[in-house]
CSV table of C-alpha atoms in Angstrom, one decimal:
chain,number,residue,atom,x,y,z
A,1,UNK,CA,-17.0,69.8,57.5
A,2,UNK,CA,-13.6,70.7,57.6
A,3,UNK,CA,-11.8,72.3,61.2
A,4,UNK,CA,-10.2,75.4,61.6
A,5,UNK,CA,-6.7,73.9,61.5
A,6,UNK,CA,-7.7,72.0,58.0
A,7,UNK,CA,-9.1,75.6,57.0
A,8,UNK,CA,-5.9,77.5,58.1
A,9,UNK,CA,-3.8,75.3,56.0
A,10,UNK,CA,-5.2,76.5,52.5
A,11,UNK,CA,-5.0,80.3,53.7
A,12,UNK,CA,-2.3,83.2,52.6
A,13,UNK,CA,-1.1,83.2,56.6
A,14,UNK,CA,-0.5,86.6,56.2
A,15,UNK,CA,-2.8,87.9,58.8
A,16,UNK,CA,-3.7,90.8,56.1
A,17,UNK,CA,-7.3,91.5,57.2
A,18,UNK,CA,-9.1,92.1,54.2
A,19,UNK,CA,-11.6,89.1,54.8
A,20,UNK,CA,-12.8,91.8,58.0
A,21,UNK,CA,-11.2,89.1,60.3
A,22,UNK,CA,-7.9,90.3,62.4
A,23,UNK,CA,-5.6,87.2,61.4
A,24,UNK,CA,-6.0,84.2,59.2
A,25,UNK,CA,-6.4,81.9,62.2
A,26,UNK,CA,-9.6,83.9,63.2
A,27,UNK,CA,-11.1,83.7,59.4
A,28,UNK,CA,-10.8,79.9,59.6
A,29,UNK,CA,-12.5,79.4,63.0
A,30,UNK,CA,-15.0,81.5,61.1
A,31,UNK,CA,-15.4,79.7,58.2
A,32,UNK,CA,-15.5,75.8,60.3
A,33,UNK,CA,-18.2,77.6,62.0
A,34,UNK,CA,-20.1,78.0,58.5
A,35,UNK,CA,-20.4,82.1,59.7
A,36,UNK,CA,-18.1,83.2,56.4
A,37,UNK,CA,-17.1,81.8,53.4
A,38,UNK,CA,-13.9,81.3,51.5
A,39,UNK,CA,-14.8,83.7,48.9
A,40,UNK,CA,-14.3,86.5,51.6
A,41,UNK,CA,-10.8,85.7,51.2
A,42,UNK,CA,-9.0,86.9,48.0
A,43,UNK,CA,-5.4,85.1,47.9
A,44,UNK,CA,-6.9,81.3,48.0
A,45,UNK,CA,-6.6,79.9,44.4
A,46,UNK,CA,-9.2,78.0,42.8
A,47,UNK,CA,-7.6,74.6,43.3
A,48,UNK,CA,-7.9,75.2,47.2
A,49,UNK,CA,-11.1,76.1,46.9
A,50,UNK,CA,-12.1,72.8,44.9
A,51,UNK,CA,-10.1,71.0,47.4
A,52,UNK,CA,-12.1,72.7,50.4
A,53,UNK,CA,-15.0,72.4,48.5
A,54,UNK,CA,-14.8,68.7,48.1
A,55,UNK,CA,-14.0,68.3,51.4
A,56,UNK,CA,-16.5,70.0,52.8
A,57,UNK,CA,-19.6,69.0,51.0
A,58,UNK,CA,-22.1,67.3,53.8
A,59,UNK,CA,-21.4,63.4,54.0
A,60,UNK,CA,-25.0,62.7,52.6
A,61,UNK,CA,-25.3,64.2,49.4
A,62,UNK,CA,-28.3,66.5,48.6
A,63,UNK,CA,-30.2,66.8,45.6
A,64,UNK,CA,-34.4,68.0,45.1
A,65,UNK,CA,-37.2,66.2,43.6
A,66,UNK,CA,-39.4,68.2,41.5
A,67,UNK,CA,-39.2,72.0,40.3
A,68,UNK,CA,-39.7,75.7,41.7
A,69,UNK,CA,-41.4,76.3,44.8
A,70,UNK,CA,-43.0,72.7,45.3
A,71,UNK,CA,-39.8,70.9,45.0
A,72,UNK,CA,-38.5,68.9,48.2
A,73,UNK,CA,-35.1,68.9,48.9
A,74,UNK,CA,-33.3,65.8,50.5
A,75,UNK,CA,-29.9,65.0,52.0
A,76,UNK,CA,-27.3,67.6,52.9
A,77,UNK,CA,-27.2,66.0,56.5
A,78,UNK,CA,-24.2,66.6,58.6
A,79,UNK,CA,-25.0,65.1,61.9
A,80,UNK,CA,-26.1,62.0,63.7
A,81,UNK,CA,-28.1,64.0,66.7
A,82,UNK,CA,-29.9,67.0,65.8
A,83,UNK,CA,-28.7,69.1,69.3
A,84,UNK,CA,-25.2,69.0,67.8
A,85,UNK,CA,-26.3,71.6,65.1
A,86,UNK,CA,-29.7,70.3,63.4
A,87,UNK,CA,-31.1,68.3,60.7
A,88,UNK,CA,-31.7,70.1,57.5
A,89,UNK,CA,-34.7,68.6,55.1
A,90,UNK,CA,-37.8,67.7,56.5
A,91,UNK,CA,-38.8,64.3,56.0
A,92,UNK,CA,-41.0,64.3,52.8
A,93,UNK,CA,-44.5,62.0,52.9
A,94,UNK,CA,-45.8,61.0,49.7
A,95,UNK,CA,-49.3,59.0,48.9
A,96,UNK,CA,-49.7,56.9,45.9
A,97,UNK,CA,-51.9,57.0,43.3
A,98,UNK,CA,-51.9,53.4,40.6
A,99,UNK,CA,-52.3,53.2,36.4
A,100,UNK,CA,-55.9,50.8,37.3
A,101,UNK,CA,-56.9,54.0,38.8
A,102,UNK,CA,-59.6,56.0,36.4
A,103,UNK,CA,-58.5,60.2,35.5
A,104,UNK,CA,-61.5,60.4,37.9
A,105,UNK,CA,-60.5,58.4,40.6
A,106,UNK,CA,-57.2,60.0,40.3
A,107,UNK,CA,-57.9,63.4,40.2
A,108,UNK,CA,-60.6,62.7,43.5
A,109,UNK,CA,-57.3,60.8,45.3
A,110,UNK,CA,-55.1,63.7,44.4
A,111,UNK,CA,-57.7,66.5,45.5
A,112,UNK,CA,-58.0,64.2,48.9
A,113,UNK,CA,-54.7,64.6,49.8
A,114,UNK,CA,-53.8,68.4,48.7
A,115,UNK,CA,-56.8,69.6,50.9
A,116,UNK,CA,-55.2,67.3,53.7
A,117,UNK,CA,-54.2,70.4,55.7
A,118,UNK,CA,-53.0,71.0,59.4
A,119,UNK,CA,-51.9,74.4,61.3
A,120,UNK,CA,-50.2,73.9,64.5
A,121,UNK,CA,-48.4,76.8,66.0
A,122,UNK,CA,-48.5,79.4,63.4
A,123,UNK,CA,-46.6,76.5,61.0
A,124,UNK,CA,-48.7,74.6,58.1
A,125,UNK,CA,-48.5,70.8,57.5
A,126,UNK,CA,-49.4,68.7,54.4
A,127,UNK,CA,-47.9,66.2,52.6
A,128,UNK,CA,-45.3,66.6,49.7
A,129,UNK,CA,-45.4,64.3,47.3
A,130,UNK,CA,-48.0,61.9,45.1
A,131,UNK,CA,-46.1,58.7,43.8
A,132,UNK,CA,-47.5,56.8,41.0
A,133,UNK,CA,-47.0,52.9,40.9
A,134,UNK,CA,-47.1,50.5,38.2
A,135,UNK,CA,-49.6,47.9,38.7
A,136,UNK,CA,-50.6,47.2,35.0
A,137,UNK,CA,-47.3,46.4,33.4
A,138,UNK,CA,-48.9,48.0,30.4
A,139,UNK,CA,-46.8,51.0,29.3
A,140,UNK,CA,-49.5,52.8,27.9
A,141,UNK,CA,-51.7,52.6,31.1
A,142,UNK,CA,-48.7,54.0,33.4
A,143,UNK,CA,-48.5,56.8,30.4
A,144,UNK,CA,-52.0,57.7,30.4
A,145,UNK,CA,-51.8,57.8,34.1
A,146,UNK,CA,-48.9,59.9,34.6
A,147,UNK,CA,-50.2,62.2,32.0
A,148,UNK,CA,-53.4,62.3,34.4
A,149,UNK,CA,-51.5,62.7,37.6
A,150,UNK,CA,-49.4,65.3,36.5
A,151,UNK,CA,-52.3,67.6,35.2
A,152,UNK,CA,-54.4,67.4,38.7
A,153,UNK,CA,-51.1,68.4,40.8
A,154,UNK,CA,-48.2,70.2,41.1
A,155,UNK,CA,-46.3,68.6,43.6
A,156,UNK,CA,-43.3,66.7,43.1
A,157,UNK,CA,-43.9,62.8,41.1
A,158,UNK,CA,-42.3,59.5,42.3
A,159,UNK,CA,-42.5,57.1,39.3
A,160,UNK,CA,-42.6,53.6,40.6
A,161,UNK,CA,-42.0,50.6,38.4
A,162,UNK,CA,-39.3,47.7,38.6
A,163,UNK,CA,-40.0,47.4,34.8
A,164,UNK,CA,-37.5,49.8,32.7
A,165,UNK,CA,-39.9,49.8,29.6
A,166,UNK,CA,-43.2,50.8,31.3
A,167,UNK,CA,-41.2,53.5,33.1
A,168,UNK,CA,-39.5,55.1,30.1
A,169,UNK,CA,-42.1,56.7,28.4
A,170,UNK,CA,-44.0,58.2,31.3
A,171,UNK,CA,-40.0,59.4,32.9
A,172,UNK,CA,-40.1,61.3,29.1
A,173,UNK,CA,-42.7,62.4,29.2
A,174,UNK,CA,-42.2,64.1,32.9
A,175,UNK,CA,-38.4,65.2,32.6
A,176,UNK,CA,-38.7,68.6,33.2
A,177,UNK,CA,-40.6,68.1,36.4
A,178,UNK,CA,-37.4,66.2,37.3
A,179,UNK,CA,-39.9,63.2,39.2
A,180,UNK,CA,-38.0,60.5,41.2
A,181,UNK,CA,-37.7,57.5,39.2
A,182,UNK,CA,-38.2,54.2,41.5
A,183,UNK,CA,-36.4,51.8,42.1
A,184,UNK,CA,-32.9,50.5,40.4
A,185,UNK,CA,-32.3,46.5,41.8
A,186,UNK,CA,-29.6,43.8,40.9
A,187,UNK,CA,-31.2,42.4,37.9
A,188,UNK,CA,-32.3,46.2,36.1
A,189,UNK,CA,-29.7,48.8,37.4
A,190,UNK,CA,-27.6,48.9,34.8
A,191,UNK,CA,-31.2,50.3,32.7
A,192,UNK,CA,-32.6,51.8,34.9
A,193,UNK,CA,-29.5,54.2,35.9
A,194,UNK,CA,-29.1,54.5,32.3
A,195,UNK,CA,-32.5,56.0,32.0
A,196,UNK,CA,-31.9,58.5,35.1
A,197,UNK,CA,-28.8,59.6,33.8
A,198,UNK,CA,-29.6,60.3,30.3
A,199,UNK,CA,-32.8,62.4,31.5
A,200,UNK,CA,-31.2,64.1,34.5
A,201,UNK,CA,-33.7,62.9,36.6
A,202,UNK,CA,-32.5,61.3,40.6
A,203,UNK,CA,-32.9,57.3,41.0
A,204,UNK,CA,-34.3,55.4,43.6
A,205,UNK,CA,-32.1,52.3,44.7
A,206,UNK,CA,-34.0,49.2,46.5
A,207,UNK,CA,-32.0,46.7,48.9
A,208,UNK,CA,-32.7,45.2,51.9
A,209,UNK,CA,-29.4,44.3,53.2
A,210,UNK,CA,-26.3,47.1,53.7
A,211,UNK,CA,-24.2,44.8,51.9
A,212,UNK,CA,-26.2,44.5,49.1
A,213,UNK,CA,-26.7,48.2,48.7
A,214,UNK,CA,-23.5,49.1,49.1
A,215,UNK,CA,-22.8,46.7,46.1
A,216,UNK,CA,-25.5,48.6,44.2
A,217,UNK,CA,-24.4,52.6,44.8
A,218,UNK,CA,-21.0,51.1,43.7
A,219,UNK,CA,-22.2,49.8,40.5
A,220,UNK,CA,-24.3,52.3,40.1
A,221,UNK,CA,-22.1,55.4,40.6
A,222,UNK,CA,-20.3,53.7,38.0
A,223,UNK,CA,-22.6,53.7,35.4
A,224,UNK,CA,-22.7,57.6,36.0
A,225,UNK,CA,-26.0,57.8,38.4
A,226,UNK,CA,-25.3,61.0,40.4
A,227,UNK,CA,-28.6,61.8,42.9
A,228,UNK,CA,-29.5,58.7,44.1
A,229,UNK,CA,-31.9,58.0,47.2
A,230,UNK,CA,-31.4,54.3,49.0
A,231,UNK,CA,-34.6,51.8,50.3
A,232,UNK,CA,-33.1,50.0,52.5
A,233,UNK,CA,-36.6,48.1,53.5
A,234,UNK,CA,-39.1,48.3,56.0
A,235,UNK,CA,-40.2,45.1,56.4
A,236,UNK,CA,-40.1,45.6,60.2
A,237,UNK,CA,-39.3,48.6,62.6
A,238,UNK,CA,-36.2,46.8,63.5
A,239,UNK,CA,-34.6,46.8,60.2
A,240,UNK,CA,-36.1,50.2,60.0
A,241,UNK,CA,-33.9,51.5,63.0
A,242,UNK,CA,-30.8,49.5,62.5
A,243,UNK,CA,-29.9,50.2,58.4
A,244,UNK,CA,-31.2,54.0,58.4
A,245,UNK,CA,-29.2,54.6,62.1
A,246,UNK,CA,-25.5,52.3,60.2
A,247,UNK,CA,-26.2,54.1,57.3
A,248,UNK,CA,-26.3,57.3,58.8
A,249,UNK,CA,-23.3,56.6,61.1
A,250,UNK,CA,-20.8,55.3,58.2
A,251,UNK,CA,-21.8,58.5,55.7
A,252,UNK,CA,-21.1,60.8,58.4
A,253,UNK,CA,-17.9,59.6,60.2
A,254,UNK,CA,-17.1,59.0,56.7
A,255,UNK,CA,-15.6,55.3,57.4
A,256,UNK,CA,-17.7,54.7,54.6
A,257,UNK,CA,-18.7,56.8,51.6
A,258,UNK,CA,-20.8,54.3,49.8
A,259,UNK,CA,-24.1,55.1,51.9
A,260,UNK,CA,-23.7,58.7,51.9
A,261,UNK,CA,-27.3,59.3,49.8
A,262,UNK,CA,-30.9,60.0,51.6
A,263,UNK,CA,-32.7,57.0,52.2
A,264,UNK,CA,-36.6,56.2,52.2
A,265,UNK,CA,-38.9,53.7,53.4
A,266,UNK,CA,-41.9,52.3,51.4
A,267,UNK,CA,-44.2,51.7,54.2
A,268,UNK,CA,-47.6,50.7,52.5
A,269,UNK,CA,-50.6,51.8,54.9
A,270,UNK,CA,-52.3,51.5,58.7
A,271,UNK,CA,-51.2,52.2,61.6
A,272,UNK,CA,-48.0,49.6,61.5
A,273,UNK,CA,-47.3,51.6,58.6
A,274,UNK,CA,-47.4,55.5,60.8
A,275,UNK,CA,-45.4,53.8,63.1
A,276,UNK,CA,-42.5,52.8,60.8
A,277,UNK,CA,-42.8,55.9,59.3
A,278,UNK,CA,-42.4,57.5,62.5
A,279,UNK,CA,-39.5,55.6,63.6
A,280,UNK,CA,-38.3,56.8,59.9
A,281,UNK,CA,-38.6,60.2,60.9
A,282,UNK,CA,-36.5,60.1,63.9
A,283,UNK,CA,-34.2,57.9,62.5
A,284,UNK,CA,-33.1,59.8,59.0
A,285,UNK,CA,-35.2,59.0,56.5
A,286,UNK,CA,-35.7,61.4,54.0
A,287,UNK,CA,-38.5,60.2,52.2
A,288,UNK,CA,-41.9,57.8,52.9
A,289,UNK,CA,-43.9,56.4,50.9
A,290,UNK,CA,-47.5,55.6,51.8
A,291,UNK,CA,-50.5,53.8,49.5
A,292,UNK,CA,-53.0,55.6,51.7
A,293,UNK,CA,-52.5,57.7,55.4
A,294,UNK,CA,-56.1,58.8,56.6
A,295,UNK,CA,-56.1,62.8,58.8
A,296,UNK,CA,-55.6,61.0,62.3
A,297,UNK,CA,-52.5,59.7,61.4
A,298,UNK,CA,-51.3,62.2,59.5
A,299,UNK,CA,-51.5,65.2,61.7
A,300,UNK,CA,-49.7,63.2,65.1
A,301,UNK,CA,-46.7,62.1,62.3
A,302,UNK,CA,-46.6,66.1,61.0
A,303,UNK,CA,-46.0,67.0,64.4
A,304,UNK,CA,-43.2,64.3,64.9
A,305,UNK,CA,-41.7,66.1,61.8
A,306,UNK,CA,-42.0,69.4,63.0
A,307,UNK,CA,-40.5,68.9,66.6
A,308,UNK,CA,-37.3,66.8,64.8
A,309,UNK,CA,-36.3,69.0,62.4
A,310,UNK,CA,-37.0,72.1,64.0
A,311,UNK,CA,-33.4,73.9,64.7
A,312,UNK,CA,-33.3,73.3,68.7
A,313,UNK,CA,-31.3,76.1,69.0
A,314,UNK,CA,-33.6,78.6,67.7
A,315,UNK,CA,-37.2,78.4,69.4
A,316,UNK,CA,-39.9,79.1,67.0
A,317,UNK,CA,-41.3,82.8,67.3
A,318,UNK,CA,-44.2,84.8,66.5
A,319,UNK,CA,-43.2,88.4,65.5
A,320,UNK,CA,-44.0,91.4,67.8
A,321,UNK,CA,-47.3,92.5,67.2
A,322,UNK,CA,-50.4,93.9,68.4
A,323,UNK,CA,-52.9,91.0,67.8
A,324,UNK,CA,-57.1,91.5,67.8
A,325,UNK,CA,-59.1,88.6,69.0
A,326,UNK,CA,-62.6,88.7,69.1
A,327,UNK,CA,-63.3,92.4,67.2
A,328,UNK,CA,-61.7,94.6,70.1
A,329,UNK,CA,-62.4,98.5,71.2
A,330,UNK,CA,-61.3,101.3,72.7
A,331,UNK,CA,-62.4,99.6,76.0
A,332,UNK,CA,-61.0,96.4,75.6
A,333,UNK,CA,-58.0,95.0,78.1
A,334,UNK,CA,-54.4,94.8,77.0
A,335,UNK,CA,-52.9,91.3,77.0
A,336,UNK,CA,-49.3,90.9,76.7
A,337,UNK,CA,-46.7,87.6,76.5
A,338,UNK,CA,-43.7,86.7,74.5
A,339,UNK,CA,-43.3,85.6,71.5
A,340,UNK,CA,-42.4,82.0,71.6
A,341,UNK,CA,-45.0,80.6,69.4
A,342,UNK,CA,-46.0,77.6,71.8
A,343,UNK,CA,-47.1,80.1,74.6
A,344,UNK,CA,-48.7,82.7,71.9
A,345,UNK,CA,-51.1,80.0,70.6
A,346,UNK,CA,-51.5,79.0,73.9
A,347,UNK,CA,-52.9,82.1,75.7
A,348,UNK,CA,-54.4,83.1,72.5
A,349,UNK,CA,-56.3,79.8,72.1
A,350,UNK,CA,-57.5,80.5,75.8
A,351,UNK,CA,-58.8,84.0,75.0
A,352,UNK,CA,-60.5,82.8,72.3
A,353,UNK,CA,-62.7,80.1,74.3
A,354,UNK,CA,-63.4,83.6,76.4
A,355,UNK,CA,-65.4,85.3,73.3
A,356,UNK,CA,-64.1,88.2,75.2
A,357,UNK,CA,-62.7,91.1,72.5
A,358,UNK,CA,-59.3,91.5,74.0
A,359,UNK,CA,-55.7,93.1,72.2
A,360,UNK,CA,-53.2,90.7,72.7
A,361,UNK,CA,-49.3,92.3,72.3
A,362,UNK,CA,-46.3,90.4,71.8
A,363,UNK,CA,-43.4,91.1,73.0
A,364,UNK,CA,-40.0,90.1,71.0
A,365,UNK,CA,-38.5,87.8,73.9
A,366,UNK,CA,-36.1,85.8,71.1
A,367,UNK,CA,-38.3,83.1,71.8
A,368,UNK,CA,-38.1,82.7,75.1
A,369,UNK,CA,-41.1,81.5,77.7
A,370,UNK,CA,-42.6,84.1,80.1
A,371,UNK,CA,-40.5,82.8,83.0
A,372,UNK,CA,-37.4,82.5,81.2
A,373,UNK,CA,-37.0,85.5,79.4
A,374,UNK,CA,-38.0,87.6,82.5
A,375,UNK,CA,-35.0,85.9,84.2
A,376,UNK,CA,-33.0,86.8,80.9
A,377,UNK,CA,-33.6,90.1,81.6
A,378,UNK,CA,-36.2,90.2,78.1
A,379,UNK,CA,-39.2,90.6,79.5
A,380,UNK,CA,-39.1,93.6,81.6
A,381,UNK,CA,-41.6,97.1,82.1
A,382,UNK,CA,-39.1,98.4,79.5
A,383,UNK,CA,-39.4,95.5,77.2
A,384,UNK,CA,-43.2,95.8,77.7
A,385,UNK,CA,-43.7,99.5,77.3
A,386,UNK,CA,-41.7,99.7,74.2
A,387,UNK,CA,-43.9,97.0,72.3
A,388,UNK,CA,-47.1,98.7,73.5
A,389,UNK,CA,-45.7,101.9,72.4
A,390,UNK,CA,-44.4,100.8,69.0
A,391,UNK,CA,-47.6,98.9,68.5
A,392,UNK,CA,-49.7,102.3,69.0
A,393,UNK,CA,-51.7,100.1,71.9
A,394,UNK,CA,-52.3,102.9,74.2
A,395,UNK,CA,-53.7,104.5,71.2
A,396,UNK,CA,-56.1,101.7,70.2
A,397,UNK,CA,-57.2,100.7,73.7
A,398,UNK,CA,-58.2,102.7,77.0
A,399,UNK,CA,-58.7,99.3,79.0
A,400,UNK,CA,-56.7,98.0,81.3
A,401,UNK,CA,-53.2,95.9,80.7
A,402,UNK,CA,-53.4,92.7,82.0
A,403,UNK,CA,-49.6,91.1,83.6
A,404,UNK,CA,-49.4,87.0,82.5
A,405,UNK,CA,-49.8,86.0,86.7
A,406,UNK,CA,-46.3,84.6,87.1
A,407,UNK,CA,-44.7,88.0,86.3
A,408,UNK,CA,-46.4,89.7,88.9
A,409,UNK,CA,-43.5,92.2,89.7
A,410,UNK,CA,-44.1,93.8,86.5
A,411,UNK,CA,-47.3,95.2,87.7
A,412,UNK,CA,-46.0,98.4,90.0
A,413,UNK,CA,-43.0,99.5,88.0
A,414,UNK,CA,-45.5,98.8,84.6
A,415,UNK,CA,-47.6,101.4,85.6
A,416,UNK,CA,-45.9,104.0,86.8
A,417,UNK,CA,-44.1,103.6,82.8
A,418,UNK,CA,-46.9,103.5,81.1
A,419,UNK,CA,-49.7,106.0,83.7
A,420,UNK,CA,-52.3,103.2,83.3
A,421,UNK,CA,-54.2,100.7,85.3
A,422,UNK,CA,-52.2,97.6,85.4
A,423,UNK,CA,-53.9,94.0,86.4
A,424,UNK,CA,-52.5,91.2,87.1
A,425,UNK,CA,-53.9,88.2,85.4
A,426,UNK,CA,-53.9,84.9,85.8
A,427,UNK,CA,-51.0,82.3,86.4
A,428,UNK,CA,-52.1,79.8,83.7
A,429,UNK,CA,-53.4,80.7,80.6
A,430,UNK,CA,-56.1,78.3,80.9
A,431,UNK,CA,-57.8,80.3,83.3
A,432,UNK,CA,-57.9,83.3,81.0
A,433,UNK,CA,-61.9,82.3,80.1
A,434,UNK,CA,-62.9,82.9,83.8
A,435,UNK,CA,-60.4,85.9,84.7
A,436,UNK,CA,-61.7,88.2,81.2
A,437,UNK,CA,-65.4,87.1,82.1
A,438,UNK,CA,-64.9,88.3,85.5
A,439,UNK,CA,-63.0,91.6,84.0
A,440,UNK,CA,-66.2,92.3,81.8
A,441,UNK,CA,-69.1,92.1,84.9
């Protein structure tokens, strides 16, 4: 991305405030900080905005696999640790499916997989992809199969074959689901890319050594191959960690543009292959391939996911909301906490092992923990009484209003704000079961 200063260059200079911003100096700092864009400015001409353009595009160049709302999106990376702004696309997991398979045993494989599905803090996992691999040689068995696959599912398609005529036909007859064509090597690139490029579809590029692949984008890119996606192996975890972490680093400090794509791992199946996967996920892979992942290892490698590429700037929220649990009444107690999603689910987990009917109210904390956004100054009586009243709670319940225990001060000033009964619960959530028993007798 380009600095203020590189900004500043390509601007009038003449401080006329028409972008909303006092001087030009204060529209670039806006624009390196990806707040405005150069469009806001009317006196740039077009070549400085192809220059800035150019320029600015992330060092590891995006494109998506598939169409509409199922489609995965990979690359657009623009930095090596995720604290110094975050990473953007999610690592996408695909399962494979083979042409000895039957349209049965296909369409059971593929309804396996789509039902393969995991909630954890309000956020859904599954997997994103089905990949289908040439085992036959036969280019009428990889047709019939692709034909089969593509009518059980609509997620995106990895084609896999090393074999330019067996993946033609099926690559035809799937264009406009734009499916990932795998994998482009030293003896069938110059096909294989020939293929991709005159269907528009992105190429897969398979080398083991940085060297070697580096050769390969280069002849490649040539040939015209535009969204291309690099293996770089996983024949271990420690090729794993040191190609994906030197191809990361070249692409973005841009010492080396010929490594600027997504990469992926093939990592077959078992627990050697979560693990790779895993070190895949922390270590910028865009894409794994599995031939098979069972629930228990999927679920713990969903969660990796979701902790990496979650922004860690912005703490996941819940919005503010009454919440029912357990078919509440007029005489049920009024729970409230904050609305950063881990402690929601958390206490509202707890209530639930209660079978007590309780009304649980979230407050908008901007995702802050109970302790933390009552030092912020978020979580106070006023913060409190204004959910409750937006939320008509003092309408919907005549119980009493239950303080999470480590905010205890709230209690006195709480009531006299809202002129109810105010009890003060608990200090950990997990002892919620006893504390709304013992409310009940």
């Amino acid at each position: 991305m380009p600095t203020a200063i590189e900004f500043f260059k390509f601007l009038p200079k003449t401080n006329c405030g028409e972008c909303g911003h006092p001087t030009c100096l204060a529209f670039a700092m806006q624009l390196a900080n990806q707040k405005m864009s150069i469009d806001a400015c009317p006196y740039v001409d077009q070549a400085a905005k192809d220059k800035l353009e150019e320029s600015g595009a992330p060092p590891v160049k995006g494109f998506s696999v598939g169409v509409g709302d199922m489609s995965v999106r990979m690359g657009d990376e623009t930095v090596l640790y995720r604290h110094e702004r975050k990473f953007v696309n999610p690592t996408a997991f695909a399962v494979t499916v083979t042409d000895t398979m039957s349209a049965e045993d296909i369409s059971a494989t593929v309804a396996r997989y789509s039902s393969m599905v995991f909630e954890r803090v309000g956020m859904e996992f599954r997997l994103d992809m089905f990949a289908l691999r040439d085992d036959t040689g036969d280019p009428d068995s990889y047709l019939k199969a692709a034909k089969s696959l593509s009518e059980n599912t609509d997620w995106p398609i990895i084609l896999i074959s090393d074999k330019p005529d067996v993946l033609r036909p099926a690559a035809e007859e799937l264009k406009d689901r734009r499916p990932l064509l795998y994998s482009a090597n030293e003896s069938n690139v110059e096909d294989m890319v020939s293929m991709a490029k005159a269907l528009g579809l992105p190429l897969a590029l398979r080398n083991d050594t940085l060297d070697g692949m580096a050769s390969l984008v280069e002849e490649a890119k040539k040939a015209g191959a535009e969204d291309l996606i690099l293996d770089l192996g996983a024949a271990s975890m420690k090729q794993v960690l040191e190609n994906n972490t030197v191809a990361r680093k070249v692409s973005l400090r841009r010492t080396f543009k010929g490594l600027g794509y997504p990469l992926m791992n093939c990592v077959g199946s078992g627990d050697q292959a979560v693990m790779r996967a895993m070190l895949a996920v922390m270590k910028y892979g865009s894409l794994v391939v599995f031939d098979s992942i069972e629930e228990q290892q999927a679920l713990p490698l969903m969660t990796l996911r979701q902790n990496i590429y979650t922004d860690p700037q912005v703490p996941i929220q819940v919005k503010e909301d009454l919440y029912p649990i357990s078919d509440p009444d007029t005489a049920s107690p009024v729970l409230f906490t904050t609305n950063f999603s881990l402690t929601y689910f958390t206490v509202r987990a707890d209530i639930e092992k209660s079978r007590q009917p309780v009304w649980l109210q979230v407050v908008d904390t901007e995702g802050l923990s109970v302790l933390t956004a009552y030092a912020a100054g978020k979580f106070g009586p006023e913060h409190v009484s204004a959910a409750l009243e937006a939320s008509g709670a003092l309408q919907k319940s005549d119980g009493p209003i239950v303080t999470p225990g480590m905010v205890a001060k709230l209690s006195g000033k709480l009531e006299e704000a809202l002129g109810r009964k105010v009890l003060v619960g608990p200090m950990e959530s997990s002892s919620l079961p006893k504390f709304l028993k013992g409310l009940k007798g």
